[in-house]
């Protein structure tokens, strides 16, 4: 089974990369992509945890924002991990997430809820990308909410008065960076409408022109109708169709390999990278 979208505690997942590899192997996953938010910091640990029977696809989920403020997540897979432009862009995003968190906290404080940056940072593993799920964890500790899901539903969603965006590249820029680093670009959960606004078909056209390689079709956040529309779009534009879990450990309900990518789609996708960077034991 091939699962091309998972998170570790180098971003907002709760498993270490080694735990992730072990659980994936136990779940029957043969190929797993580690795609932490705006970071490849967990790839070394995941590589060191590899065992016979499972291969690792190096990757990252790049936060992006369109001109009109719509949040887009772009999976970059199989790129050169040393590529300085891509690394610098991810570093800039990660740094900006701290100032953004400070501003979200200020807004929450103004509403009379006592929470501080140090409370949030206490929930973050060393070297991990900071995100709203860490704030959610801090709010759980304070007894303000009882789960990450409740935190997002009640307070932290994209339309909330507490919401603040952070720097991130435009989706077409992220595609260009991933491609220049020799990798492949797959747009993650493009129709996940309950998270906030999603991109139009016109914007999709721009991304295809920029070199988009694939669309994540099979994902928990897509309805059957949304999948049907995405399959049509992929077929019309010769794009690869993937499926993946977007596993976050205990941080979300998503189970490893709950959606997967077929062997032929995976072969088509990996052949679009400029080198075979799948990591084996
Ligand atoms: P951020 O990266 O700070 O913008 O936070 C977005 C992250 O929060 C996404 O990557 C999701 O994995 C996570 N997230 C969004 N909604 C929920 C939810 N309802 N429960 C748990 N995690 C969520
Ligand atoms: Zn996440
Ligand atoms: Fe995402
Ligand atoms: Fe994700």
PDB file of C-alpha atoms and ligand atoms in Angstrom:
ATOM      1  CA  UNK A   1       0.000   0.000   0.000  1.00  0.00           C
ATOM      2  CA  UNK A   2       1.197   3.470  -0.907  1.00  0.00           C
ATOM      3  CA  UNK A   3       0.425   6.406   1.412  1.00  0.00           C
ATOM      4  CA  UNK A   4       1.818   9.703   0.083  1.00  0.00           C
ATOM      5  CA  UNK A   5       0.818  12.226   2.789  1.00  0.00           C
ATOM      6  CA  UNK A   6       1.648  11.849   6.500  1.00  0.00           C
ATOM      7  CA  UNK A   7       2.876  14.042   9.363  1.00  0.00           C
ATOM      8  CA  UNK A   8       5.251  13.449  12.262  1.00  0.00           C
ATOM      9  CA  UNK A   9       6.049  15.476  15.370  1.00  0.00           C
ATOM     10  CA  UNK A  10       8.411  17.549  13.217  1.00  0.00           C
ATOM     11  CA  UNK A  11       5.188  19.426  12.458  1.00  0.00           C
ATOM     12  CA  UNK A  12       1.727  18.833  13.944  1.00  0.00           C
ATOM     13  CA  UNK A  13       1.668  15.031  13.960  1.00  0.00           C
ATOM     14  CA  UNK A  14       2.084  13.285  17.302  1.00  0.00           C
ATOM     15  CA  UNK A  15       4.282  10.310  16.316  1.00  0.00           C
ATOM     16  CA  UNK A  16       8.032  10.594  15.932  1.00  0.00           C
ATOM     17  CA  UNK A  17       9.284   9.687  12.435  1.00  0.00           C
ATOM     18  CA  UNK A  18      10.477   6.313  13.779  1.00  0.00           C
ATOM     19  CA  UNK A  19       7.075   5.577  15.353  1.00  0.00           C
ATOM     20  CA  UNK A  20       5.441   6.577  12.087  1.00  0.00           C
ATOM     21  CA  UNK A  21       7.599   4.146  10.081  1.00  0.00           C
ATOM     22  CA  UNK A  22       6.927   1.326  12.558  1.00  0.00           C
ATOM     23  CA  UNK A  23       3.168   1.907  12.553  1.00  0.00           C
ATOM     24  CA  UNK A  24       3.096   2.170   8.761  1.00  0.00           C
ATOM     25  CA  UNK A  25       4.940  -1.129   8.404  1.00  0.00           C
ATOM     26  CA  UNK A  26       2.501  -2.765  10.841  1.00  0.00           C
ATOM     27  CA  UNK A  27      -0.437  -1.337   8.858  1.00  0.00           C
ATOM     28  CA  UNK A  28       0.860  -2.902   5.641  1.00  0.00           C
ATOM     29  CA  UNK A  29       2.192   0.285   4.046  1.00  0.00           C
ATOM     30  CA  UNK A  30       5.044  -0.475   1.634  1.00  0.00           C
ATOM     31  CA  UNK A  31       5.720   3.106   0.480  1.00  0.00           C
ATOM     32  CA  UNK A  32       5.220   6.110   2.750  1.00  0.00           C
ATOM     33  CA  UNK A  33       5.818   9.804   2.143  1.00  0.00           C
ATOM     34  CA  UNK A  34       6.700  11.933   5.152  1.00  0.00           C
ATOM     35  CA  UNK A  35       5.213  15.353   4.360  1.00  0.00           C
ATOM     36  CA  UNK A  36       5.550  17.571   7.409  1.00  0.00           C
ATOM     37  CA  UNK A  37       4.319  21.153   7.100  1.00  0.00           C
ATOM     38  CA  UNK A  38       7.029  23.373   5.593  1.00  0.00           C
ATOM     39  CA  UNK A  39       9.844  21.112   6.771  1.00  0.00           C
ATOM     40  CA  UNK A  40      12.019  18.149   5.860  1.00  0.00           C
ATOM     41  CA  UNK A  41      13.576  17.981   9.338  1.00  0.00           C
ATOM     42  CA  UNK A  42      12.078  14.547  10.089  1.00  0.00           C
ATOM     43  CA  UNK A  43      13.414  12.786   6.988  1.00  0.00           C
ATOM     44  CA  UNK A  44      16.741  11.760   8.545  1.00  0.00           C
ATOM     45  CA  UNK A  45      15.048  10.119  11.536  1.00  0.00           C
ATOM     46  CA  UNK A  46      12.552   8.384   9.259  1.00  0.00           C
ATOM     47  CA  UNK A  47      15.403   7.154   7.048  1.00  0.00           C
ATOM     48  CA  UNK A  48      17.227   5.734  10.068  1.00  0.00           C
ATOM     49  CA  UNK A  49      14.081   3.861  11.117  1.00  0.00           C
ATOM     50  CA  UNK A  50      13.585   2.122   7.744  1.00  0.00           C
ATOM     51  CA  UNK A  51      13.385  -1.659   7.688  1.00  0.00           C
ATOM     52  CA  UNK A  52      12.946  -4.232   4.910  1.00  0.00           C
ATOM     53  CA  UNK A  53       9.468  -3.963   3.414  1.00  0.00           C
ATOM     54  CA  UNK A  54       8.995  -0.210   3.559  1.00  0.00           C
ATOM     55  CA  UNK A  55      10.362   2.609   1.402  1.00  0.00           C
ATOM     56  CA  UNK A  56      10.378   6.314   2.239  1.00  0.00           C
ATOM     57  CA  UNK A  57       9.399   9.111  -0.122  1.00  0.00           C
ATOM     58  CA  UNK A  58      10.998  12.365   1.047  1.00  0.00           C
ATOM     59  CA  UNK A  59       8.602  15.296   0.956  1.00  0.00           C
ATOM     60  CA  UNK A  60       6.952  18.291   2.594  1.00  0.00           C
ATOM     61  CA  UNK A  61       3.515  19.909   2.595  1.00  0.00           C
ATOM     62  CA  UNK A  62       4.172  23.480   1.539  1.00  0.00           C
ATOM     63  CA  UNK A  63       1.756  26.096   2.899  1.00  0.00           C
ATOM     64  CA  UNK A  64       0.659  28.480   0.144  1.00  0.00           C
ATOM     65  CA  UNK A  65      -1.725  31.374  -0.222  1.00  0.00           C
ATOM     66  CA  UNK A  66      -3.387  32.670  -3.371  1.00  0.00           C
ATOM     67  CA  UNK A  67      -3.531  36.342  -4.327  1.00  0.00           C
ATOM     68  CA  UNK A  68      -7.021  36.540  -2.820  1.00  0.00           C
ATOM     69  CA  UNK A  69      -6.042  34.892   0.448  1.00  0.00           C
ATOM     70  CA  UNK A  70      -7.155  31.301  -0.089  1.00  0.00           C
ATOM     71  CA  UNK A  71      -5.020  28.751   1.776  1.00  0.00           C
ATOM     72  CA  UNK A  72      -3.590  25.990  -0.436  1.00  0.00           C
ATOM     73  CA  UNK A  73      -1.416  23.045   0.623  1.00  0.00           C
ATOM     74  CA  UNK A  74       1.065  21.788  -1.965  1.00  0.00           C
ATOM     75  CA  UNK A  75       2.722  18.416  -1.477  1.00  0.00           C
ATOM     76  CA  UNK A  76       6.298  18.415  -2.768  1.00  0.00           C
ATOM     77  CA  UNK A  77       7.685  14.906  -3.171  1.00  0.00           C
ATOM     78  CA  UNK A  78      11.024  13.489  -4.359  1.00  0.00           C
ATOM     79  CA  UNK A  79      12.781  16.862  -4.537  1.00  0.00           C
ATOM     80  CA  UNK A  80      16.459  17.420  -3.796  1.00  0.00           C
ATOM     81  CA  UNK A  81      16.579  17.893  -0.019  1.00  0.00           C
ATOM     82  CA  UNK A  82      19.607  20.176  -0.406  1.00  0.00           C
ATOM     83  CA  UNK A  83      17.910  22.641  -2.762  1.00  0.00           C
ATOM     84  CA  UNK A  84      18.600  26.003  -1.144  1.00  0.00           C
ATOM     85  CA  UNK A  85      15.713  28.035  -2.628  1.00  0.00           C
ATOM     86  CA  UNK A  86      13.108  25.532  -1.454  1.00  0.00           C
ATOM     87  CA  UNK A  87      14.791  25.140   1.943  1.00  0.00           C
ATOM     88  CA  UNK A  88      14.934  28.924   2.398  1.00  0.00           C
ATOM     89  CA  UNK A  89      11.278  29.378   1.477  1.00  0.00           C
ATOM     90  CA  UNK A  90      10.232  26.738   4.017  1.00  0.00           C
ATOM     91  CA  UNK A  91      12.476  28.376   6.648  1.00  0.00           C
ATOM     92  CA  UNK A  92      10.866  31.765   5.991  1.00  0.00           C
ATOM     93  CA  UNK A  93       7.388  30.250   6.390  1.00  0.00           C
ATOM     94  CA  UNK A  94       8.357  28.477   9.616  1.00  0.00           C
ATOM     95  CA  UNK A  95       9.805  31.662  11.099  1.00  0.00           C
ATOM     96  CA  UNK A  96       6.718  33.653  10.114  1.00  0.00           C
ATOM     97  CA  UNK A  97       4.501  31.103  11.865  1.00  0.00           C
ATOM     98  CA  UNK A  98       5.935  32.305  15.217  1.00  0.00           C
ATOM     99  CA  UNK A  99       4.962  35.974  14.762  1.00  0.00           C
ATOM    100  CA  UNK A 100       1.594  34.818  13.487  1.00  0.00           C
ATOM    101  CA  UNK A 101       1.081  32.629  16.572  1.00  0.00           C
ATOM    102  CA  UNK A 102       1.905  35.595  18.797  1.00  0.00           C
ATOM    103  CA  UNK A 103      -0.835  37.600  17.066  1.00  0.00           C
ATOM    104  CA  UNK A 104      -3.402  34.797  17.379  1.00  0.00           C
ATOM    105  CA  UNK A 105      -2.554  34.531  21.092  1.00  0.00           C
ATOM    106  CA  UNK A 106      -3.033  38.297  21.527  1.00  0.00           C
ATOM    107  CA  UNK A 107      -6.502  38.050  20.010  1.00  0.00           C
ATOM    108  CA  UNK A 108      -7.391  35.128  22.265  1.00  0.00           C
ATOM    109  CA  UNK A 109      -6.083  37.033  25.300  1.00  0.00           C
ATOM    110  CA  UNK A 110      -8.251  40.012  24.328  1.00  0.00           C
ATOM    111  CA  UNK A 111     -11.235  37.670  24.542  1.00  0.00           C
ATOM    112  CA  UNK A 112     -10.278  36.997  28.152  1.00  0.00           C
ATOM    113  CA  UNK A 113      -8.638  33.595  27.737  1.00  0.00           C
ATOM    114  CA  UNK A 114      -5.316  33.196  29.499  1.00  0.00           C
ATOM    115  CA  UNK A 115      -2.759  31.506  27.241  1.00  0.00           C
ATOM    116  CA  UNK A 116       0.844  32.449  26.466  1.00  0.00           C
ATOM    117  CA  UNK A 117       3.443  31.756  23.801  1.00  0.00           C
ATOM    118  CA  UNK A 118       5.426  29.646  26.267  1.00  0.00           C
ATOM    119  CA  UNK A 119       2.327  27.498  26.917  1.00  0.00           C
ATOM    120  CA  UNK A 120       2.137  26.849  23.172  1.00  0.00           C
ATOM    121  CA  UNK A 121       5.856  26.248  22.684  1.00  0.00           C
ATOM    122  CA  UNK A 122       5.730  23.666  25.497  1.00  0.00           C
ATOM    123  CA  UNK A 123       3.553  21.552  23.152  1.00  0.00           C
ATOM    124  CA  UNK A 124       6.076  21.732  20.292  1.00  0.00           C
ATOM    125  CA  UNK A 125       8.777  19.079  19.777  1.00  0.00           C
ATOM    126  CA  UNK A 126      12.336  20.312  19.222  1.00  0.00           C
ATOM    127  CA  UNK A 127      12.843  21.633  15.718  1.00  0.00           C
ATOM    128  CA  UNK A 128       9.201  21.225  14.717  1.00  0.00           C
ATOM    129  CA  UNK A 129       7.086  23.559  12.577  1.00  0.00           C
ATOM    130  CA  UNK A 130       4.724  25.557  14.802  1.00  0.00           C
ATOM    131  CA  UNK A 131       1.016  25.421  13.967  1.00  0.00           C
ATOM    132  CA  UNK A 132      -2.461  25.971  15.348  1.00  0.00           C
ATOM    133  CA  UNK A 133      -2.649  22.338  16.539  1.00  0.00           C
ATOM    134  CA  UNK A 134       0.034  23.187  19.143  1.00  0.00           C
ATOM    135  CA  UNK A 135      -2.107  26.086  20.321  1.00  0.00           C
ATOM    136  CA  UNK A 136      -5.029  23.649  20.457  1.00  0.00           C
ATOM    137  CA  UNK A 137      -2.946  21.318  22.644  1.00  0.00           C
ATOM    138  CA  UNK A 138      -2.125  24.211  24.994  1.00  0.00           C
ATOM    139  CA  UNK A 139      -5.837  25.145  25.190  1.00  0.00           C
ATOM    140  CA  UNK A 140      -6.639  21.525  26.075  1.00  0.00           C
ATOM    141  CA  UNK A 141      -4.066  21.640  28.917  1.00  0.00           C
ATOM    142  CA  UNK A 142      -5.719  24.832  30.210  1.00  0.00           C
ATOM    143  CA  UNK A 143      -9.121  23.134  30.127  1.00  0.00           C
ATOM    144  CA  UNK A 144     -10.498  25.627  27.583  1.00  0.00           C
ATOM    145  CA  UNK A 145     -11.381  22.880  25.093  1.00  0.00           C
ATOM    146  CA  UNK A 146     -11.286  19.091  25.252  1.00  0.00           C
ATOM    147  CA  UNK A 147      -9.762  18.145  21.886  1.00  0.00           C
ATOM    148  CA  UNK A 148      -7.921  19.535  18.873  1.00  0.00           C
ATOM    149  CA  UNK A 149     -11.082  19.062  16.886  1.00  0.00           C
ATOM    150  CA  UNK A 150     -13.134  21.114  19.349  1.00  0.00           C
ATOM    151  CA  UNK A 151     -10.414  23.786  19.398  1.00  0.00           C
ATOM    152  CA  UNK A 152     -10.639  24.123  15.598  1.00  0.00           C
ATOM    153  CA  UNK A 153     -14.417  23.981  15.449  1.00  0.00           C
ATOM    154  CA  UNK A 154     -14.922  26.507  18.238  1.00  0.00           C
ATOM    155  CA  UNK A 155     -11.944  28.852  18.007  1.00  0.00           C
ATOM    156  CA  UNK A 156      -9.161  28.202  15.526  1.00  0.00           C
ATOM    157  CA  UNK A 157     -10.835  27.655  12.149  1.00  0.00           C
ATOM    158  CA  UNK A 158      -9.951  29.867   9.179  1.00  0.00           C
ATOM    159  CA  UNK A 159     -13.048  32.061   9.495  1.00  0.00           C
ATOM    160  CA  UNK A 160     -12.622  32.658  13.223  1.00  0.00           C
ATOM    161  CA  UNK A 161     -12.057  36.171  14.617  1.00  0.00           C
ATOM    162  CA  UNK A 162      -8.816  34.793  16.065  1.00  0.00           C
ATOM    163  CA  UNK A 163      -7.479  33.710  12.680  1.00  0.00           C
ATOM    164  CA  UNK A 164      -4.266  35.277  11.393  1.00  0.00           C
ATOM    165  CA  UNK A 165      -2.488  34.176   8.224  1.00  0.00           C
ATOM    166  CA  UNK A 166       1.288  33.811   7.915  1.00  0.00           C
ATOM    167  CA  UNK A 167       3.698  34.389   5.047  1.00  0.00           C
ATOM    168  CA  UNK A 168       3.581  31.632   2.485  1.00  0.00           C
ATOM    169  CA  UNK A 169       4.407  31.460  -1.216  1.00  0.00           C
ATOM    170  CA  UNK A 170       1.785  31.595  -3.955  1.00  0.00           C
ATOM    171  CA  UNK A 171       0.808  28.079  -5.102  1.00  0.00           C
ATOM    172  CA  UNK A 172       2.403  28.617  -8.537  1.00  0.00           C
ATOM    173  CA  UNK A 173       5.631  29.735  -6.827  1.00  0.00           C
ATOM    174  CA  UNK A 174       5.650  26.613  -4.669  1.00  0.00           C
ATOM    175  CA  UNK A 175       5.180  24.439  -7.755  1.00  0.00           C
ATOM    176  CA  UNK A 176       8.058  26.228  -9.489  1.00  0.00           C
ATOM    177  CA  UNK A 177      10.301  25.747  -6.430  1.00  0.00           C
ATOM    178  CA  UNK A 178       9.454  22.046  -6.139  1.00  0.00           C
ATOM    179  CA  UNK A 179      10.009  21.474  -9.866  1.00  0.00           C
ATOM    180  CA  UNK A 180      13.282  23.440  -9.864  1.00  0.00           C
ATOM    181  CA  UNK A 181      14.410  21.134  -7.047  1.00  0.00           C
ATOM    182  CA  UNK A 182      13.671  18.142  -9.299  1.00  0.00           C
ATOM    183  CA  UNK A 183      10.575  16.993  -7.440  1.00  0.00           C
ATOM    184  CA  UNK A 184       6.890  16.564  -8.192  1.00  0.00           C
ATOM    185  CA  UNK A 185       4.023  18.799  -7.021  1.00  0.00           C
ATOM    186  CA  UNK A 186       0.673  17.364  -5.932  1.00  0.00           C
ATOM    187  CA  UNK A 187      -2.052  19.661  -4.651  1.00  0.00           C
ATOM    188  CA  UNK A 188      -3.331  18.378  -1.286  1.00  0.00           C
ATOM    189  CA  UNK A 189      -7.076  18.091  -0.509  1.00  0.00           C
ATOM    190  CA  UNK A 190      -7.963  20.889  -2.997  1.00  0.00           C
ATOM    191  CA  UNK A 191     -11.721  20.664  -2.373  1.00  0.00           C
ATOM    192  CA  UNK A 192     -11.706  20.389   1.413  1.00  0.00           C
ATOM    193  CA  UNK A 193     -14.371  23.083   1.683  1.00  0.00           C
ATOM    194  CA  UNK A 194     -15.107  22.762   5.403  1.00  0.00           C
ATOM    195  CA  UNK A 195     -11.607  24.155   6.112  1.00  0.00           C
ATOM    196  CA  UNK A 196     -12.387  27.442   4.395  1.00  0.00           C
ATOM    197  CA  UNK A 197     -12.567  28.774   0.867  1.00  0.00           C
ATOM    198  CA  UNK A 198     -11.157  26.537  -1.866  1.00  0.00           C
ATOM    199  CA  UNK A 199      -9.655  27.464  -5.213  1.00  0.00           C
ATOM    200  CA  UNK A 200     -11.701  27.927  -8.384  1.00  0.00           C
ATOM    201  CA  UNK A 201     -11.294  25.941 -11.574  1.00  0.00           C
ATOM    202  CA  UNK A 202      -9.616  29.008 -13.098  1.00  0.00           C
ATOM    203  CA  UNK A 203      -6.945  28.983 -10.405  1.00  0.00           C
ATOM    204  CA  UNK A 204      -6.513  25.264 -11.059  1.00  0.00           C
ATOM    205  CA  UNK A 205      -5.700  26.199 -14.664  1.00  0.00           C
ATOM    206  CA  UNK A 206      -2.921  28.505 -13.460  1.00  0.00           C
ATOM    207  CA  UNK A 207      -1.455  25.728 -11.353  1.00  0.00           C
ATOM    208  CA  UNK A 208      -1.560  23.292 -14.256  1.00  0.00           C
ATOM    209  CA  UNK A 209       0.255  25.880 -16.400  1.00  0.00           C
ATOM    210  CA  UNK A 210       2.845  26.215 -13.606  1.00  0.00           C
ATOM    211  CA  UNK A 211       3.607  22.487 -13.889  1.00  0.00           C
ATOM    212  CA  UNK A 212       1.332  20.792 -11.358  1.00  0.00           C
ATOM    213  CA  UNK A 213       1.938  17.017 -11.533  1.00  0.00           C
ATOM    214  CA  UNK A 214      -0.914  15.575  -9.552  1.00  0.00           C
ATOM    215  CA  UNK A 215      -4.087  15.983  -7.537  1.00  0.00           C
ATOM    216  CA  UNK A 216      -4.810  14.341  -4.194  1.00  0.00           C
ATOM    217  CA  UNK A 217      -8.235  12.929  -5.029  1.00  0.00           C
ATOM    218  CA  UNK A 218      -8.831  10.274  -2.373  1.00  0.00           C
ATOM    219  CA  UNK A 219      -8.778  12.115   0.934  1.00  0.00           C
ATOM    220  CA  UNK A 220     -11.081  12.053   3.966  1.00  0.00           C
ATOM    221  CA  UNK A 221     -12.081  15.677   3.443  1.00  0.00           C
ATOM    222  CA  UNK A 222     -13.503  15.107  -0.076  1.00  0.00           C
ATOM    223  CA  UNK A 223     -17.111  14.156  -0.777  1.00  0.00           C
ATOM    224  CA  UNK A 224     -17.948  11.629  -3.527  1.00  0.00           C
ATOM    225  CA  UNK A 225     -19.045  14.497  -5.834  1.00  0.00           C
ATOM    226  CA  UNK A 226     -15.829  16.403  -5.197  1.00  0.00           C
ATOM    227  CA  UNK A 227     -13.808  13.290  -6.036  1.00  0.00           C
ATOM    228  CA  UNK A 228     -15.750  12.823  -9.264  1.00  0.00           C
ATOM    229  CA  UNK A 229     -15.020  16.421 -10.287  1.00  0.00           C
ATOM    230  CA  UNK A 230     -11.324  16.036  -9.458  1.00  0.00           C
ATOM    231  CA  UNK A 231     -11.020  12.769 -11.401  1.00  0.00           C
ATOM    232  CA  UNK A 232     -12.471  14.521 -14.453  1.00  0.00           C
ATOM    233  CA  UNK A 233     -10.073  17.433 -14.028  1.00  0.00           C
ATOM    234  CA  UNK A 234      -7.091  15.088 -13.653  1.00  0.00           C
ATOM    235  CA  UNK A 235      -8.028  13.028 -16.724  1.00  0.00           C
ATOM    236  CA  UNK A 236      -8.581  16.115 -18.888  1.00  0.00           C
ATOM    237  CA  UNK A 237      -5.213  17.551 -17.927  1.00  0.00           C
ATOM    238  CA  UNK A 238      -3.074  14.409 -17.791  1.00  0.00           C
ATOM    239  CA  UNK A 239      -2.470  14.755 -14.060  1.00  0.00           C
ATOM    240  CA  UNK A 240      -1.663  11.937 -11.664  1.00  0.00           C
ATOM    241  CA  UNK A 241      -4.364  11.049  -9.110  1.00  0.00           C
ATOM    242  CA  UNK A 242      -3.221  10.192  -5.615  1.00  0.00           C
ATOM    243  CA  UNK A 243      -4.901   9.030  -2.446  1.00  0.00           C
ATOM    244  CA  UNK A 244      -3.468   9.411   1.044  1.00  0.00           C
ATOM    245  CA  UNK A 245      -4.299   9.436   4.720  1.00  0.00           C
ATOM    246  CA  UNK A 246      -2.917  12.814   5.886  1.00  0.00           C
ATOM    247  CA  UNK A 247      -2.175  10.918   9.101  1.00  0.00           C
ATOM    248  CA  UNK A 248      -1.337  13.079  12.157  1.00  0.00           C
ATOM    249  CA  UNK A 249      -0.950  10.412  14.878  1.00  0.00           C
ATOM    250  CA  UNK A 250      -3.427  11.125  17.693  1.00  0.00           C
ATOM    251  CA  UNK A 251      -3.832  14.682  16.429  1.00  0.00           C
ATOM    252  CA  UNK A 252      -6.588  13.749  13.970  1.00  0.00           C
ATOM    253  CA  UNK A 253      -8.906  10.830  13.320  1.00  0.00           C
ATOM    254  CA  UNK A 254      -7.172  10.009   9.997  1.00  0.00           C
ATOM    255  CA  UNK A 255      -5.775   6.453  10.020  1.00  0.00           C
ATOM    256  CA  UNK A 256      -2.642   5.381   8.170  1.00  0.00           C
ATOM    257  CA  UNK A 257      -3.459   4.112   4.661  1.00  0.00           C
ATOM    258  CA  UNK A 258      -7.172   4.930   5.002  1.00  0.00           C
ATOM    259  CA  UNK A 259      -6.739   6.168   1.420  1.00  0.00           C
ATOM    260  CA  UNK A 260      -3.912   5.049  -0.832  1.00  0.00           C
ATOM    261  CA  UNK A 261      -2.376   5.620  -4.261  1.00  0.00           C
ATOM    262  CA  UNK A 262      -2.454   2.871  -6.917  1.00  0.00           C
ATOM    263  CA  UNK A 263       0.791   1.379  -8.192  1.00  0.00           C
ATOM    264  CA  UNK A 264       0.289   2.714 -11.720  1.00  0.00           C
ATOM    265  CA  UNK A 265      -0.451   6.279 -10.538  1.00  0.00           C
ATOM    266  CA  UNK A 266       2.595   6.137  -8.272  1.00  0.00           C
ATOM    267  CA  UNK A 267       4.792   4.924 -11.146  1.00  0.00           C
ATOM    268  CA  UNK A 268       3.503   7.787 -13.308  1.00  0.00           C
ATOM    269  CA  UNK A 269       4.170  10.307 -10.544  1.00  0.00           C
ATOM    270  CA  UNK A 270       7.676   9.175  -9.637  1.00  0.00           C
ATOM    271  CA  UNK A 271       8.720   9.111 -13.285  1.00  0.00           C
ATOM    272  CA  UNK A 272       8.048  12.860 -13.392  1.00  0.00           C
ATOM    273  CA  UNK A 273      10.835  13.608 -10.865  1.00  0.00           C
ATOM    274  CA  UNK A 274      14.293  14.294 -12.269  1.00  0.00           C
ATOM    275  CA  UNK A 275      15.907  11.513 -10.211  1.00  0.00           C
ATOM    276  CA  UNK A 276      14.759   8.458  -8.276  1.00  0.00           C
ATOM    277  CA  UNK A 277      14.935   9.740  -4.697  1.00  0.00           C
ATOM    278  CA  UNK A 278      12.881   7.018  -3.013  1.00  0.00           C
ATOM    279  CA  UNK A 279      14.840   5.948   0.076  1.00  0.00           C
ATOM    280  CA  UNK A 280      15.249   2.266   0.914  1.00  0.00           C
ATOM    281  CA  UNK A 281      17.130   0.531   3.711  1.00  0.00           C
TER     282      UNK A 281
HETATM  283  P1  LIG B   1      -1.740  25.835  10.591  1.00  0.00           P
HETATM  284  O1  LIG B   1      -0.661  25.013   9.908  1.00  0.00           O
HETATM  285  O2  LIG B   1      -1.225  26.500  11.803  1.00  0.00           O
HETATM  286  O3  LIG B   1      -2.434  26.772   9.646  1.00  0.00           O
HETATM  287  O4  LIG B   1      -2.829  24.785  11.097  1.00  0.00           O
HETATM  288  C1  LIG B   1      -3.469  23.955  10.155  1.00  0.00           C
HETATM  289  C2  LIG B   1      -3.357  22.505  10.556  1.00  0.00           C
HETATM  290  O5  LIG B   1      -4.289  22.239  11.564  1.00  0.00           O
HETATM  291  C3  LIG B   1      -3.677  21.561   9.408  1.00  0.00           C
HETATM  292  O6  LIG B   1      -2.511  21.028   8.889  1.00  0.00           O
HETATM  293  C4  LIG B   1      -4.497  20.468  10.005  1.00  0.00           C
HETATM  294  O7  LIG B   1      -3.797  19.260  10.047  1.00  0.00           O
HETATM  295  C5  LIG B   1      -4.781  20.918  11.415  1.00  0.00           C
HETATM  296  N1  LIG B   1      -6.239  20.890  11.624  1.00  0.00           N
HETATM  297  C6  LIG B   1      -7.160  21.581  10.939  1.00  0.00           C
HETATM  298  N2  LIG B   1      -8.408  21.296  11.398  1.00  0.00           N
HETATM  299  C7  LIG B   1      -8.238  20.373  12.388  1.00  0.00           C
HETATM  300  C8  LIG B   1      -9.134  19.672  13.243  1.00  0.00           C
HETATM  301  N3  LIG B   1     -10.449  19.884  13.192  1.00  0.00           N
HETATM  302  N4  LIG B   1      -8.600  18.795  14.120  1.00  0.00           N
HETATM  303  C9  LIG B   1      -7.289  18.597  14.192  1.00  0.00           C
HETATM  304  N5  LIG B   1      -6.387  19.235  13.418  1.00  0.00           N
HETATM  305  C10 LIG B   1      -6.852  20.113  12.523  1.00  0.00           C
HETATM  306 ZN1  LIG B   2      -1.344  19.335   9.837  1.00  0.00          ZN
HETATM  307 FE1  LIG B   3      -3.023  19.990   4.482  1.00  0.00          FE
HETATM  308 FE1  LIG B   4      -1.386  17.346   5.740  1.00  0.00          FE
END
